PDB file of C-alpha atoms in Angstrom:
ATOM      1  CA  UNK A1495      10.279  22.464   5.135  1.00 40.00           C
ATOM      2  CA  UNK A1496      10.168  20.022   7.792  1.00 46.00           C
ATOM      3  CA  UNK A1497      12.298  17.316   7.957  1.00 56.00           C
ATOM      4  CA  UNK A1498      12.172  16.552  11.537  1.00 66.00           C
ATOM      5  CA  UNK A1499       9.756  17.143  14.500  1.00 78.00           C
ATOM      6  CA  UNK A1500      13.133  16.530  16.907  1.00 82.00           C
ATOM      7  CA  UNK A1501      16.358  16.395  16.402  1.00 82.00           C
ATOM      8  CA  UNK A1502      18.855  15.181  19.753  1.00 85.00           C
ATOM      9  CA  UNK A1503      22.301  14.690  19.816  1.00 85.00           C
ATOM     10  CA  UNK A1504      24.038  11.464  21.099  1.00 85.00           C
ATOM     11  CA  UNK A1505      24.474  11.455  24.492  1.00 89.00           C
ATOM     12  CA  UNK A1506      20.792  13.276  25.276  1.00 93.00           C
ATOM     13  CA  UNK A1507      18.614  11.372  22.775  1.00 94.00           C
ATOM     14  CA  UNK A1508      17.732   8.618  25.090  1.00 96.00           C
ATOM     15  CA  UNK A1509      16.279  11.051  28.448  1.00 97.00           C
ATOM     16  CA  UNK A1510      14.891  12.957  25.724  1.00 96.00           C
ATOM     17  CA  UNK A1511      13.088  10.399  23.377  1.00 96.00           C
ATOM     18  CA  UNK A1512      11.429   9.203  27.092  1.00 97.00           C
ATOM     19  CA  UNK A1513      10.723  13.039  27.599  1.00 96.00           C
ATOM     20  CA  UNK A1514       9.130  13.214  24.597  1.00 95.00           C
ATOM     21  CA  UNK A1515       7.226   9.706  24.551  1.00 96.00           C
ATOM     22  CA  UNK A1516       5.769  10.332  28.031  1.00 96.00           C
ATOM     23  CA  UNK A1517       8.118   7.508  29.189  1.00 96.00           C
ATOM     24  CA  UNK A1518       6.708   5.201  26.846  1.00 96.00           C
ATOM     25  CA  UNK A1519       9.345   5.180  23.813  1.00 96.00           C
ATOM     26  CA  UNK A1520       8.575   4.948  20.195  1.00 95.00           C
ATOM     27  CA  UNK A1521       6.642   2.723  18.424  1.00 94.00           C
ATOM     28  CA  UNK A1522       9.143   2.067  15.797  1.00 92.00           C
ATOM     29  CA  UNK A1523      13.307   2.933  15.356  1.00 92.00           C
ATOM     30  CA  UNK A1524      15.873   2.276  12.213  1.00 88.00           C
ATOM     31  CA  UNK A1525      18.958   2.265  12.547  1.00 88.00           C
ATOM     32  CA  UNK A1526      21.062   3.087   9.867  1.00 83.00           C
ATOM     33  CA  UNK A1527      24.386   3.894  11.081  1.00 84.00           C
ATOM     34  CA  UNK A1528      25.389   0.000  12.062  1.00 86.00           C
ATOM     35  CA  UNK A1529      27.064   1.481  14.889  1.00 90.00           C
ATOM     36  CA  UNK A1530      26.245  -0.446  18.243  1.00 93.00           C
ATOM     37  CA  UNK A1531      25.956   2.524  20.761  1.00 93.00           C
ATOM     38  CA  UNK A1532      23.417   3.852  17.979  1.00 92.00           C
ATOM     39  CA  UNK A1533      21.521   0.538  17.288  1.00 94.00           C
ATOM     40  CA  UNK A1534      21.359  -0.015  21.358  1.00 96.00           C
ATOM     41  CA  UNK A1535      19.329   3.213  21.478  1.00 96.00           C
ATOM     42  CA  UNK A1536      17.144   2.218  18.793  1.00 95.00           C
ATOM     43  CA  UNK A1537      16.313  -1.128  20.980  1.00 97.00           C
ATOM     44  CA  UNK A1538      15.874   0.543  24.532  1.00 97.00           C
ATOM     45  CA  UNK A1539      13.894   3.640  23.142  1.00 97.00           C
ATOM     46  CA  UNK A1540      11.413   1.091  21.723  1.00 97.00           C
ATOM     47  CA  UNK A1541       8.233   0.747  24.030  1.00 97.00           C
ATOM     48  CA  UNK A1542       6.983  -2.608  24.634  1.00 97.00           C
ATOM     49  CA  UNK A1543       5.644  -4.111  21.412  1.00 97.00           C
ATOM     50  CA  UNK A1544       7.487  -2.187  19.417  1.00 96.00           C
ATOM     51  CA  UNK A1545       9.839  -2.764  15.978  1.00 95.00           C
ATOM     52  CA  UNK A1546      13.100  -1.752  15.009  1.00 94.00           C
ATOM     53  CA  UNK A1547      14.649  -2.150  11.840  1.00 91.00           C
ATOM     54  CA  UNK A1548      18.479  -2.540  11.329  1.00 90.00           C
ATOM     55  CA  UNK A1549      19.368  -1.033   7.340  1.00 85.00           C
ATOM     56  CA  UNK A1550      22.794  -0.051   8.142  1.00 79.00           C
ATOM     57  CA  UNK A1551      25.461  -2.761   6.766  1.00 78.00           C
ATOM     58  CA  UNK A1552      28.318  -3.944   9.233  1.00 82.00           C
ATOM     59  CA  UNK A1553      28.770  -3.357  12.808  1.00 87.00           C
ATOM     60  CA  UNK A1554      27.992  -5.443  15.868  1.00 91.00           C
ATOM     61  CA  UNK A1555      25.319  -4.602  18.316  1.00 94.00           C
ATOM     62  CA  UNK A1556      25.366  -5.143  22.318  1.00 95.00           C
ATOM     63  CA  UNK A1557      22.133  -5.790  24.286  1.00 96.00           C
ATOM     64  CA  UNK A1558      20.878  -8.208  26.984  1.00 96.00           C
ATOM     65  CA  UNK A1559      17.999 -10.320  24.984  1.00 96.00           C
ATOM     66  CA  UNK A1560      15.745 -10.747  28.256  1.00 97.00           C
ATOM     67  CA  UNK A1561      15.182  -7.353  29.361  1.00 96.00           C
ATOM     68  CA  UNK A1562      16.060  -5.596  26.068  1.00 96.00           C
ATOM     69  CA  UNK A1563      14.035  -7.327  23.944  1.00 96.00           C
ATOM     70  CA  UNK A1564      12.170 -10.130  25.517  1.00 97.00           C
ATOM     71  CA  UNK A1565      10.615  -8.508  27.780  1.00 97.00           C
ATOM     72  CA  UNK A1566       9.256  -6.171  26.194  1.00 97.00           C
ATOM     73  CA  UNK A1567       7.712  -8.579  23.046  1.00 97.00           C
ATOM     74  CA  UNK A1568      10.231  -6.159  20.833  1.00 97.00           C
ATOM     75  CA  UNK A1569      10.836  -7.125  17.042  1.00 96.00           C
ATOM     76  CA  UNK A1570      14.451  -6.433  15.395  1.00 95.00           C
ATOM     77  CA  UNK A1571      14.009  -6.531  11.703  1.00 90.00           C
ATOM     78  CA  UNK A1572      17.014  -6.748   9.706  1.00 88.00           C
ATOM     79  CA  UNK A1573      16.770  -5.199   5.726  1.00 77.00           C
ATOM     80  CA  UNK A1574      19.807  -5.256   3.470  1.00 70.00           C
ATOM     81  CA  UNK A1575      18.493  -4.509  -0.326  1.00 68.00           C
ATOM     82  CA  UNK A1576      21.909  -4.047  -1.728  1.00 62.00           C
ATOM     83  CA  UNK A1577      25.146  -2.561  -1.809  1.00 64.00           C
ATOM     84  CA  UNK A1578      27.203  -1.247  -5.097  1.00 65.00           C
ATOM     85  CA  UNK A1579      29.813  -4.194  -4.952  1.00 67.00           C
ATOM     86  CA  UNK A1580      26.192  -6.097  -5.776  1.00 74.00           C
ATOM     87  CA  UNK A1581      24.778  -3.643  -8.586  1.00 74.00           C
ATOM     88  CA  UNK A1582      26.627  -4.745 -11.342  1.00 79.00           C
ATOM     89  CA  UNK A1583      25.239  -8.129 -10.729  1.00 80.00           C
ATOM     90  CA  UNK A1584      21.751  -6.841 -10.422  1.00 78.00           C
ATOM     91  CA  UNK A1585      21.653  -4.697 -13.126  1.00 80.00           C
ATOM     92  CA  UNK A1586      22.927  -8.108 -15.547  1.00 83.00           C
ATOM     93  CA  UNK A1587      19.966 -10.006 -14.316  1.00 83.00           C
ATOM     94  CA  UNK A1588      18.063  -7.346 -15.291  1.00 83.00           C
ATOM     95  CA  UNK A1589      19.213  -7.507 -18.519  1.00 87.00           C
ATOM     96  CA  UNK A1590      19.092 -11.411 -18.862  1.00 88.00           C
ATOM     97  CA  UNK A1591      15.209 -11.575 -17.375  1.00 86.00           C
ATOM     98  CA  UNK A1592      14.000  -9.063 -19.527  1.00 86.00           C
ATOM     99  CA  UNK A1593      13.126  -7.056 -16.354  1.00 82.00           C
ATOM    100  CA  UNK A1594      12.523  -3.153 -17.048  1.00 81.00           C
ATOM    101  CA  UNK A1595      11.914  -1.595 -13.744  1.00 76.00           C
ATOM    102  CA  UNK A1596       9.855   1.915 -15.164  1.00 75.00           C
ATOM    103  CA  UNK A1597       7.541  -0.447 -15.603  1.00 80.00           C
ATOM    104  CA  UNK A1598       6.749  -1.923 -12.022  1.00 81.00           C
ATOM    105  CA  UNK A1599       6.625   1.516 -10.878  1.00 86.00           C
ATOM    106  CA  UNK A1600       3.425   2.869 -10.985  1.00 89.00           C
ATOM    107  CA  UNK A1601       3.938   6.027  -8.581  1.00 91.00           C
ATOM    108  CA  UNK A1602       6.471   8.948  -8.708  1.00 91.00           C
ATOM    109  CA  UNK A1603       7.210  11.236  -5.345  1.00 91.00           C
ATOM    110  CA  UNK A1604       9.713  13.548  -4.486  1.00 90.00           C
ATOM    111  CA  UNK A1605      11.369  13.411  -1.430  1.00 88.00           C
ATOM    112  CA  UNK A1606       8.944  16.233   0.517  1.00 89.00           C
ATOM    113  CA  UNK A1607       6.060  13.735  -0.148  1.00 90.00           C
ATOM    114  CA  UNK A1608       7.608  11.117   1.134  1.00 88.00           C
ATOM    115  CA  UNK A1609       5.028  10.715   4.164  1.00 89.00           C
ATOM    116  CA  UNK A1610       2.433  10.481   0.744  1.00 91.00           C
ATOM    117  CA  UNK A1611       4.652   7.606  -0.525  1.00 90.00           C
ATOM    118  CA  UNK A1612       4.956   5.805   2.790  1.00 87.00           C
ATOM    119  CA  UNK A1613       1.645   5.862   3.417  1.00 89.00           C
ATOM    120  CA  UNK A1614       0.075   4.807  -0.371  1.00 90.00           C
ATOM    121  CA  UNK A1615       2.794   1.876   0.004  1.00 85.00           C
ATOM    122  CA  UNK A1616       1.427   0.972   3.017  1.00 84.00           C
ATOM    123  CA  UNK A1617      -2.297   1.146   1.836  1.00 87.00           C
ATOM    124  CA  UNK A1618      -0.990  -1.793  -0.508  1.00 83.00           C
ATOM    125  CA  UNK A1619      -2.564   0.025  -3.405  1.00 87.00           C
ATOM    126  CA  UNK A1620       0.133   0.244  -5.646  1.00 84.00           C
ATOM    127  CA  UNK A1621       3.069  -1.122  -7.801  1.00 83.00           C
ATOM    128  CA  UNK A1622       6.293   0.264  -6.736  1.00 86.00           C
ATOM    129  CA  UNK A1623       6.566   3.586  -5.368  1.00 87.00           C
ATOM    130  CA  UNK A1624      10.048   5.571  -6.224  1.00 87.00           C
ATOM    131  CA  UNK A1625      11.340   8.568  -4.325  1.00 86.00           C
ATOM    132  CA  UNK A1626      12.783  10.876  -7.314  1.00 87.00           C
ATOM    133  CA  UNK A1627      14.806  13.535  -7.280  1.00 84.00           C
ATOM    134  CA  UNK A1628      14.702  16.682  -9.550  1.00 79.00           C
ATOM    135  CA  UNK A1629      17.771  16.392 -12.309  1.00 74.00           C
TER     136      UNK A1629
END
């Protein structure tokens, strides 16, 4: 099973993500680790026109705006769905609205298919769309 097409460690990922890319960079980064030497790479291995999405809670993050982002028309998305200090309050609205979440979701993966799940949820032809794992 493949997870990964490449896998780099720290302080090559950069020279190699440009190897890779042709010198062009990718089309789109996350950044999950809310470290700043990790979200800076996520920014500057972004070609022009690209997005990046920040998911990991915390952290600071470094960059010049003009020729880090600017520049290059880049687009920094930030996404914070929750953490557990927040569940407990989640889980009581759920309760109070009458809200049953089995029902919104209308299609099942498991995580091998996730490609299968990104890509229905992007086709917008769906309800929710849940990664599951076996129990």
């Amino acid at each position: 099973m493949l997870l990964a097409d490449y896998v780099f460690t720290p302080d090559e990922a950069m020279d190699k993500i440009m190897e890779v890319t042709k010198g062009r960079g990718v089309e789109r980064a996350i950044d999950a680790s809310a470290n700043d030497a990790g979200r800076q790479l996520a920014i500057r291995a972004t070609r022009d026109w690209g997005k990046i999405a920040f998911v990991g809670e915390g952290g600071t993050c470094t960059f010049t705006p003009s020729p880090d982002i600017i520049h290059g028309q880049k687009t920094i998305y930030g996404s914070w769905v929750t953490s557990l200090w927040k569940m407990e309050e989640l889980v009581e609205r759920l309760v109070r609205w009458n809200i049953h979440p089995e029902e919104l979701i209308t299609h099942e993966f498991s995580l091998e298919q996730a490609d299968e799940a990104y890509a229905l949820m992007a086709s917008g032809n769906c309800g929710k769309v849940a990664i599951v794992f076996p129990e």
